[in-house]
GROMACS .gro file of C-alpha atoms in nm:
model
  239
    1MET     CA    1  -0.010  -0.001  -0.010
    2LYS     CA    2   0.133   0.348  -0.096
    3ARG     CA    3   0.240   0.543   0.180
    4THR     CA    4   0.031   0.960   0.159
    5LYS     CA    5   0.192   1.298   0.183
    6THR     CA    6  -0.005   1.588   0.231
    7ILE     CA    7   0.031   1.933   0.066
    8ASP     CA    8  -0.141   2.239   0.120
    9LEU     CA    9  -0.113   2.476  -0.157
   10THR     CA   10  -0.364   2.712   0.002
   11LYS     CA   11  -0.044   2.825   0.183
   12PRO     CA   12   0.248   2.835  -0.077
   13SER     CA   13   0.489   3.036   0.120
   14LYS     CA   14   0.474   2.725   0.391
   15LEU     CA   15   0.572   2.486   0.152
   16ARG     CA   16   0.898   2.306   0.192
   17ILE     CA   17   1.098   2.336  -0.123
   18ASP     CA   18   1.348   2.064  -0.220
   19GLU     CA   19   1.544   2.254  -0.485
   20GLU     CA   20   1.569   2.518  -0.712
   21THR     CA   21   1.614   2.523  -1.085
   22SER     CA   22   1.592   2.580  -1.425
   23ALA     CA   23   1.676   2.254  -1.550
   24PHE     CA   24   1.348   2.068  -1.475
   25HIS     CA   25   1.078   2.050  -1.803
   26PRO     CA   26   0.742   1.954  -1.696
   27SER     CA   27   0.581   1.649  -1.922
   28TRP     CA   28   0.304   1.440  -1.896
   29GLY     CA   29   0.474   1.155  -1.720
   30ASN     CA   30   0.705   1.360  -1.447
   31THR     CA   31   0.467   1.613  -1.322
   32ILE     CA   32   0.142   1.617  -1.110
   33LEU     CA   33   0.092   1.959  -1.066
   34MET     CA   34   0.204   2.354  -1.092
   35THR     CA   35   0.116   2.659  -0.961
   36ALA     CA   36   0.271   2.997  -0.942
   37TYR     CA   37   0.475   3.060  -0.646
   38ASP     CA   38   0.547   3.430  -0.709
   39ASP     CA   39   0.556   3.662  -1.019
   40GLU     CA   40   0.852   3.490  -1.136
   41ARG     CA   41   0.865   3.122  -1.024
   42THR     CA   42   0.641   2.858  -1.051
   43PHE     CA   43   0.617   2.559  -0.813
   44VAL     CA   44   0.630   2.206  -0.959
   45LEU     CA   45   0.504   1.897  -0.749
   46THR     CA   46   0.688   1.606  -0.952
   47ARG     CA   47   0.571   1.262  -0.944
   48ASP     CA   48   0.841   1.105  -0.763
   49GLY     CA   49   0.746   1.395  -0.444
   50ARG     CA   50   0.993   1.651  -0.528
   51ASN     CA   51   0.883   2.007  -0.439
   52LEU     CA   52   1.076   2.216  -0.713
   53LEU     CA   53   1.063   2.568  -0.781
   54LEU     CA   54   1.111   2.656  -1.152
   55LYS     CA   55   1.316   2.997  -1.204
   56ARG     CA   56   1.036   3.086  -1.473
   57PRO     CA   57   0.694   3.258  -1.458
   58LEU     CA   58   0.414   2.978  -1.463
   59ARG     CA   59   0.311   3.168  -1.808
   60GLU     CA   60   0.641   3.074  -1.955
   61VAL     CA   61   0.654   2.746  -1.816
   62LEU     CA   62   0.333   2.683  -1.986
   63SER     CA   63   0.418   2.792  -2.312
   64ARG     CA   64   0.725   2.576  -2.282
   65PHE     CA   65   0.514   2.270  -2.197
   66ALA     CA   66   0.250   2.338  -2.500
   67LEU     CA   67   0.548   2.366  -2.727
   68ASP     CA   68   0.748   2.041  -2.601
   69ASN     CA   69   0.434   1.842  -2.578
   70ASP     CA   70   0.301   1.954  -2.911
   71VAL     CA   71  -0.054   2.127  -2.797
   72PRO     CA   72  -0.065   2.426  -3.025
   73TRP     CA   73  -0.314   2.699  -2.909
   74TYR     CA   74  -0.517   2.743  -3.210
   75GLU     CA   75  -0.627   2.345  -3.158
   76ARG     CA   76  -0.702   2.434  -2.798
   77GLN     CA   77  -0.883   2.732  -2.859
   78ALA     CA   78  -1.074   2.551  -3.111
   79ILE     CA   79  -1.180   2.227  -2.968
   80TYR     CA   80  -1.265   2.426  -2.634
   81ASP     CA   81  -1.488   2.647  -2.866
   82LEU     CA   82  -1.657   2.323  -2.961
   83THR     CA   83  -1.738   2.232  -2.611
   84GLY     CA   84  -1.861   2.562  -2.528
   85ALA     CA   85  -1.615   2.616  -2.264
   86ARG     CA   86  -1.493   2.979  -2.235
   87LYS     CA   87  -1.318   2.956  -1.906
   88GLY     CA   88  -1.033   2.735  -1.752
   89ARG     CA   89  -0.892   2.612  -2.058
   90GLY     CA   90  -0.630   2.328  -1.999
   91TYR     CA   91  -0.357   2.151  -2.224
   92ILE     CA   92  -0.508   1.805  -2.365
   93ALA     CA   93  -0.357   1.549  -2.576
   94GLY     CA   94  -0.639   1.256  -2.516
   95HIS     CA   95  -0.565   1.086  -2.222
   96HIS     CA   96  -0.309   1.323  -2.091
   97ARG     CA   97  -0.461   1.633  -1.965
   98LEU     CA   98  -0.328   1.935  -1.767
   99VAL     CA   99  -0.628   2.092  -1.653
  100PRO     CA  100  -0.683   2.476  -1.437
  101THR     CA  101  -0.870   2.470  -1.098
  102HIS     CA  102  -0.994   2.836  -1.170
  103GLY     CA  103  -0.991   3.049  -1.475
  104THR     CA  104  -0.644   3.059  -1.620
  105THR     CA  105  -0.604   3.474  -1.487
  106ASN     CA  106  -0.708   3.367  -1.133
  107ALA     CA  107  -0.404   3.408  -0.912
  108ASN     CA  108  -0.468   3.076  -0.726
  109VAL     CA  109  -0.521   2.837  -1.035
  110VAL     CA  110  -0.333   2.519  -1.034
  111TYR     CA  111  -0.283   2.306  -1.323
  112TYR     CA  112  -0.259   1.951  -1.235
  113MET     CA  113  -0.263   1.616  -1.461
  114ALA     CA  114  -0.571   1.462  -1.451
  115HIS     CA  115  -0.463   1.151  -1.563
  116TRP     CA  116  -0.308   1.108  -1.227
  117LEU     CA  117  -0.623   1.186  -1.049
  118ASP     CA  118  -0.755   0.975  -0.814
  119GLU     CA  119  -1.131   1.019  -0.877
  120GLU     CA  120  -1.228   0.859  -0.540
  121GLY     CA  121  -0.997   1.026  -0.351
  122ILE     CA  122  -1.194   1.398  -0.379
  123ALA     CA  123  -1.345   1.577  -0.064
  124VAL     CA  124  -1.420   1.941   0.061
  125HIS     CA  125  -1.307   2.013   0.444
  126ASP     CA  126  -1.336   2.379   0.575
  127GLY     CA  127  -1.461   2.521   0.244
  128LYS     CA  128  -1.110   2.383   0.098
  129LEU     CA  129  -1.084   2.123  -0.188
  130ILE     CA  130  -0.867   1.791  -0.101
  131VAL     CA  131  -0.790   1.598  -0.408
  132SER     CA  132  -0.569   1.272  -0.420
  133PHE     CA  133  -0.315   1.201  -0.706
  134HIS     CA  134  -0.086   0.893  -0.767
  135GLY     CA  135   0.253   0.959  -0.736
  136ARG     CA  136   0.536   0.680  -0.813
  137LYS     CA  137   0.580   0.579  -0.486
  138ARG     CA  138   0.302   0.738  -0.313
  139ILE     CA  139  -0.043   0.913  -0.298
  140PHE     CA  140  -0.032   1.283  -0.286
  141ARG     CA  141  -0.323   1.462  -0.080
  142VAL     CA  142  -0.321   1.854  -0.226
  143TRP     CA  143  -0.523   2.090  -0.050
  144ILE     CA  144  -0.625   2.371  -0.317
  145ASP     CA  145  -0.841   2.686  -0.272
  146THR     CA  146  -1.089   2.625  -0.522
  147SER     CA  147  -1.456   2.468  -0.512
  148LEU     CA  148  -1.599   2.134  -0.592
  149LYS     CA  149  -1.827   2.263  -0.857
  150ILE     CA  150  -1.534   2.455  -1.035
  151PHE     CA  151  -1.313   2.180  -1.049
  152ASN     CA  152  -1.600   1.900  -1.188
  153ARG     CA  153  -1.678   2.181  -1.468
  154LEU     CA  154  -1.347   2.254  -1.560
  155LEU     CA  155  -1.238   1.856  -1.551
  156LYS     CA  156  -1.566   1.799  -1.748
  157ALA     CA  157  -1.478   2.032  -2.009
  158ALA     CA  158  -1.122   1.890  -2.024
  159ASN     CA  159  -1.255   1.536  -2.068
  160GLU     CA  160  -1.494   1.641  -2.374
  161VAL     CA  161  -1.187   1.814  -2.530
  162ALA     CA  162  -1.021   1.447  -2.470
  163GLU     CA  163  -1.319   1.293  -2.663
  164TYR     CA  164  -1.300   1.494  -2.955
  165GLN     CA  165  -0.961   1.394  -2.996
  166LEU     CA  166  -0.969   1.046  -2.932
  167ASP     CA  167  -1.251   1.012  -3.168
  168GLU     CA  168  -1.046   1.199  -3.433
  169MET     CA  169  -0.765   0.954  -3.377
  170VAL     CA  170  -0.991   0.634  -3.399
  171TRP     CA  171  -1.099   0.800  -3.759
  172MET     CA  172  -0.740   0.833  -3.860
  173MET     CA  173  -0.650   0.461  -3.745
  174HIS     CA  174  -0.955   0.370  -3.924
  175ASN     CA  175  -0.885   0.556  -4.243
  176TYR     CA  176  -0.530   0.459  -4.285
  177GLY     CA  177  -0.582   0.096  -4.216
  178ILE     CA  178  -0.420   0.044  -3.869
  179LYS     CA  179  -0.628  -0.166  -3.649
  180GLU     CA  180  -0.791  -0.024  -3.355
  181SER     CA  181  -0.702  -0.148  -3.000
  182ASP     CA  182  -0.977   0.014  -2.837
  183LYS     CA  183  -1.306  -0.065  -2.904
  184LYS     CA  184  -1.489   0.144  -2.685
  185GLU     CA  185  -1.771   0.319  -2.805
  186SER     CA  186  -1.803   0.692  -2.839
  187VAL     CA  187  -2.027   0.878  -2.619
  188ARG     CA  188  -2.094   1.149  -2.879
  189TYR     CA  189  -2.246   0.983  -3.165
  190TYR     CA  190  -2.457   0.654  -3.205
  191HIS     CA  191  -2.377   0.515  -3.550
  192THR     CA  192  -2.120   0.357  -3.659
  193VAL     CA  193  -1.785   0.398  -3.523
  194GLY     CA  194  -1.616   0.524  -3.863
  195ASP     CA  195  -1.916   0.755  -3.925
  196GLN     CA  196  -1.893   0.914  -3.606
  197CYS     CA  197  -1.515   0.963  -3.582
  198ARG     CA  198  -1.546   1.083  -3.944
  199CYS     CA  199  -1.790   1.355  -3.815
  200THR     CA  200  -1.543   1.458  -3.530
  201HIS     CA  201  -1.246   1.458  -3.785
  202HIS     CA  202  -1.415   1.676  -4.019
  203GLU     CA  203  -1.550   1.897  -3.744
  204LEU     CA  204  -1.245   1.990  -3.598
  205ARG     CA  205  -1.056   2.064  -3.914
  206CYS     CA  206  -1.318   2.308  -3.987
  207ALA     CA  207  -1.299   2.467  -3.629
  208CYS     CA  208  -0.919   2.482  -3.633
  209MET     CA  209  -0.912   2.647  -3.981
  210ASP     CA  210  -1.166   2.871  -3.861
  211THR     CA  211  -0.981   2.977  -3.537
  212VAL     CA  212  -0.628   3.015  -3.763
  213VAL     CA  213  -0.791   3.182  -4.054
  214ARG     CA  214  -0.995   3.449  -3.823
  215HIS     CA  215  -0.687   3.525  -3.614
  216VAL     CA  216  -0.471   3.624  -3.909
  217LEU     CA  217  -0.745   3.802  -4.138
  218MET     CA  218  -0.897   4.018  -3.860
  219ASP     CA  219  -0.603   4.225  -3.921
  220TYR     CA  220  -0.689   4.269  -4.262
  221LEU     CA  221  -1.022   4.233  -4.321
  222ASN     CA  222  -1.360   4.374  -4.209
  223GLU     CA  223  -1.585   4.142  -3.990
  224GLU     CA  224  -1.851   4.067  -4.276
  225ASP     CA  225  -1.543   3.958  -4.528
  226CYS     CA  226  -1.362   3.777  -4.279
  227GLU     CA  227  -1.674   3.549  -4.225
  228GLU     CA  228  -1.727   3.508  -4.577
  229ALA     CA  229  -1.361   3.378  -4.636
  230ILE     CA  230  -1.425   3.146  -4.333
  231ALA     CA  231  -1.748   3.000  -4.510
  232ARG     CA  232  -1.594   2.943  -4.828
  233ILE     CA  233  -1.294   2.743  -4.659
  234LYS     CA  234  -1.513   2.567  -4.443
  235ARG     CA  235  -1.710   2.460  -4.783
  236ASP     CA  236  -1.391   2.367  -4.926
  237ILE     CA  237  -1.284   2.141  -4.666
  238LYS     CA  238  -1.630   1.947  -4.715
  239LYS     CA  239  -1.576   1.906  -5.062
   0.00000   0.00000   0.00000
């Protein structure tokens, strides 16, 4: 049975720090969570239980993380727009999910790896959330300054983004003749796997193209011309 370690992120100044470094690079596999320690440094809890301070602001750590793990901004924005989620957008790559506990501009936001989450280890005590994560050799119980309602809403949105991505991956495998290892039915569509994932694939292509084109053209065209150009691109994609 794994040992348990408790970490109180509601009092960051009292955290025990093992090392301050610029060499550590958070990844899907080596990190449990990260949050701003101050304006210039980021606190990271690693899967082996180290409390690190990175000598970079949280926004820079997240930007580098997205670049290293191929999570482009336009794809994040496009898929989250499809889910209807406007605040608290995470960094999602299928089963890998780095999810915020608040809106991204909130000073108390914590980004945690939802794939290490112990879904049965979530509780509320004295108005604060206690969340458990699976480390390599122990369980980490983390106190977070957020509500269960917000936590669940942002996690649900991240899971919906992951469903889009995984459905697209299944379609690509199906279309390229790669044997599917996961036969689980999608929750989004109710006809054949090939058709349901093909729908997702085209929906995502349109959404990503919409985001990129809109971002570029808004500097050169008025709103009406921009919408007309995007509509034409969507028609061409569907041909």
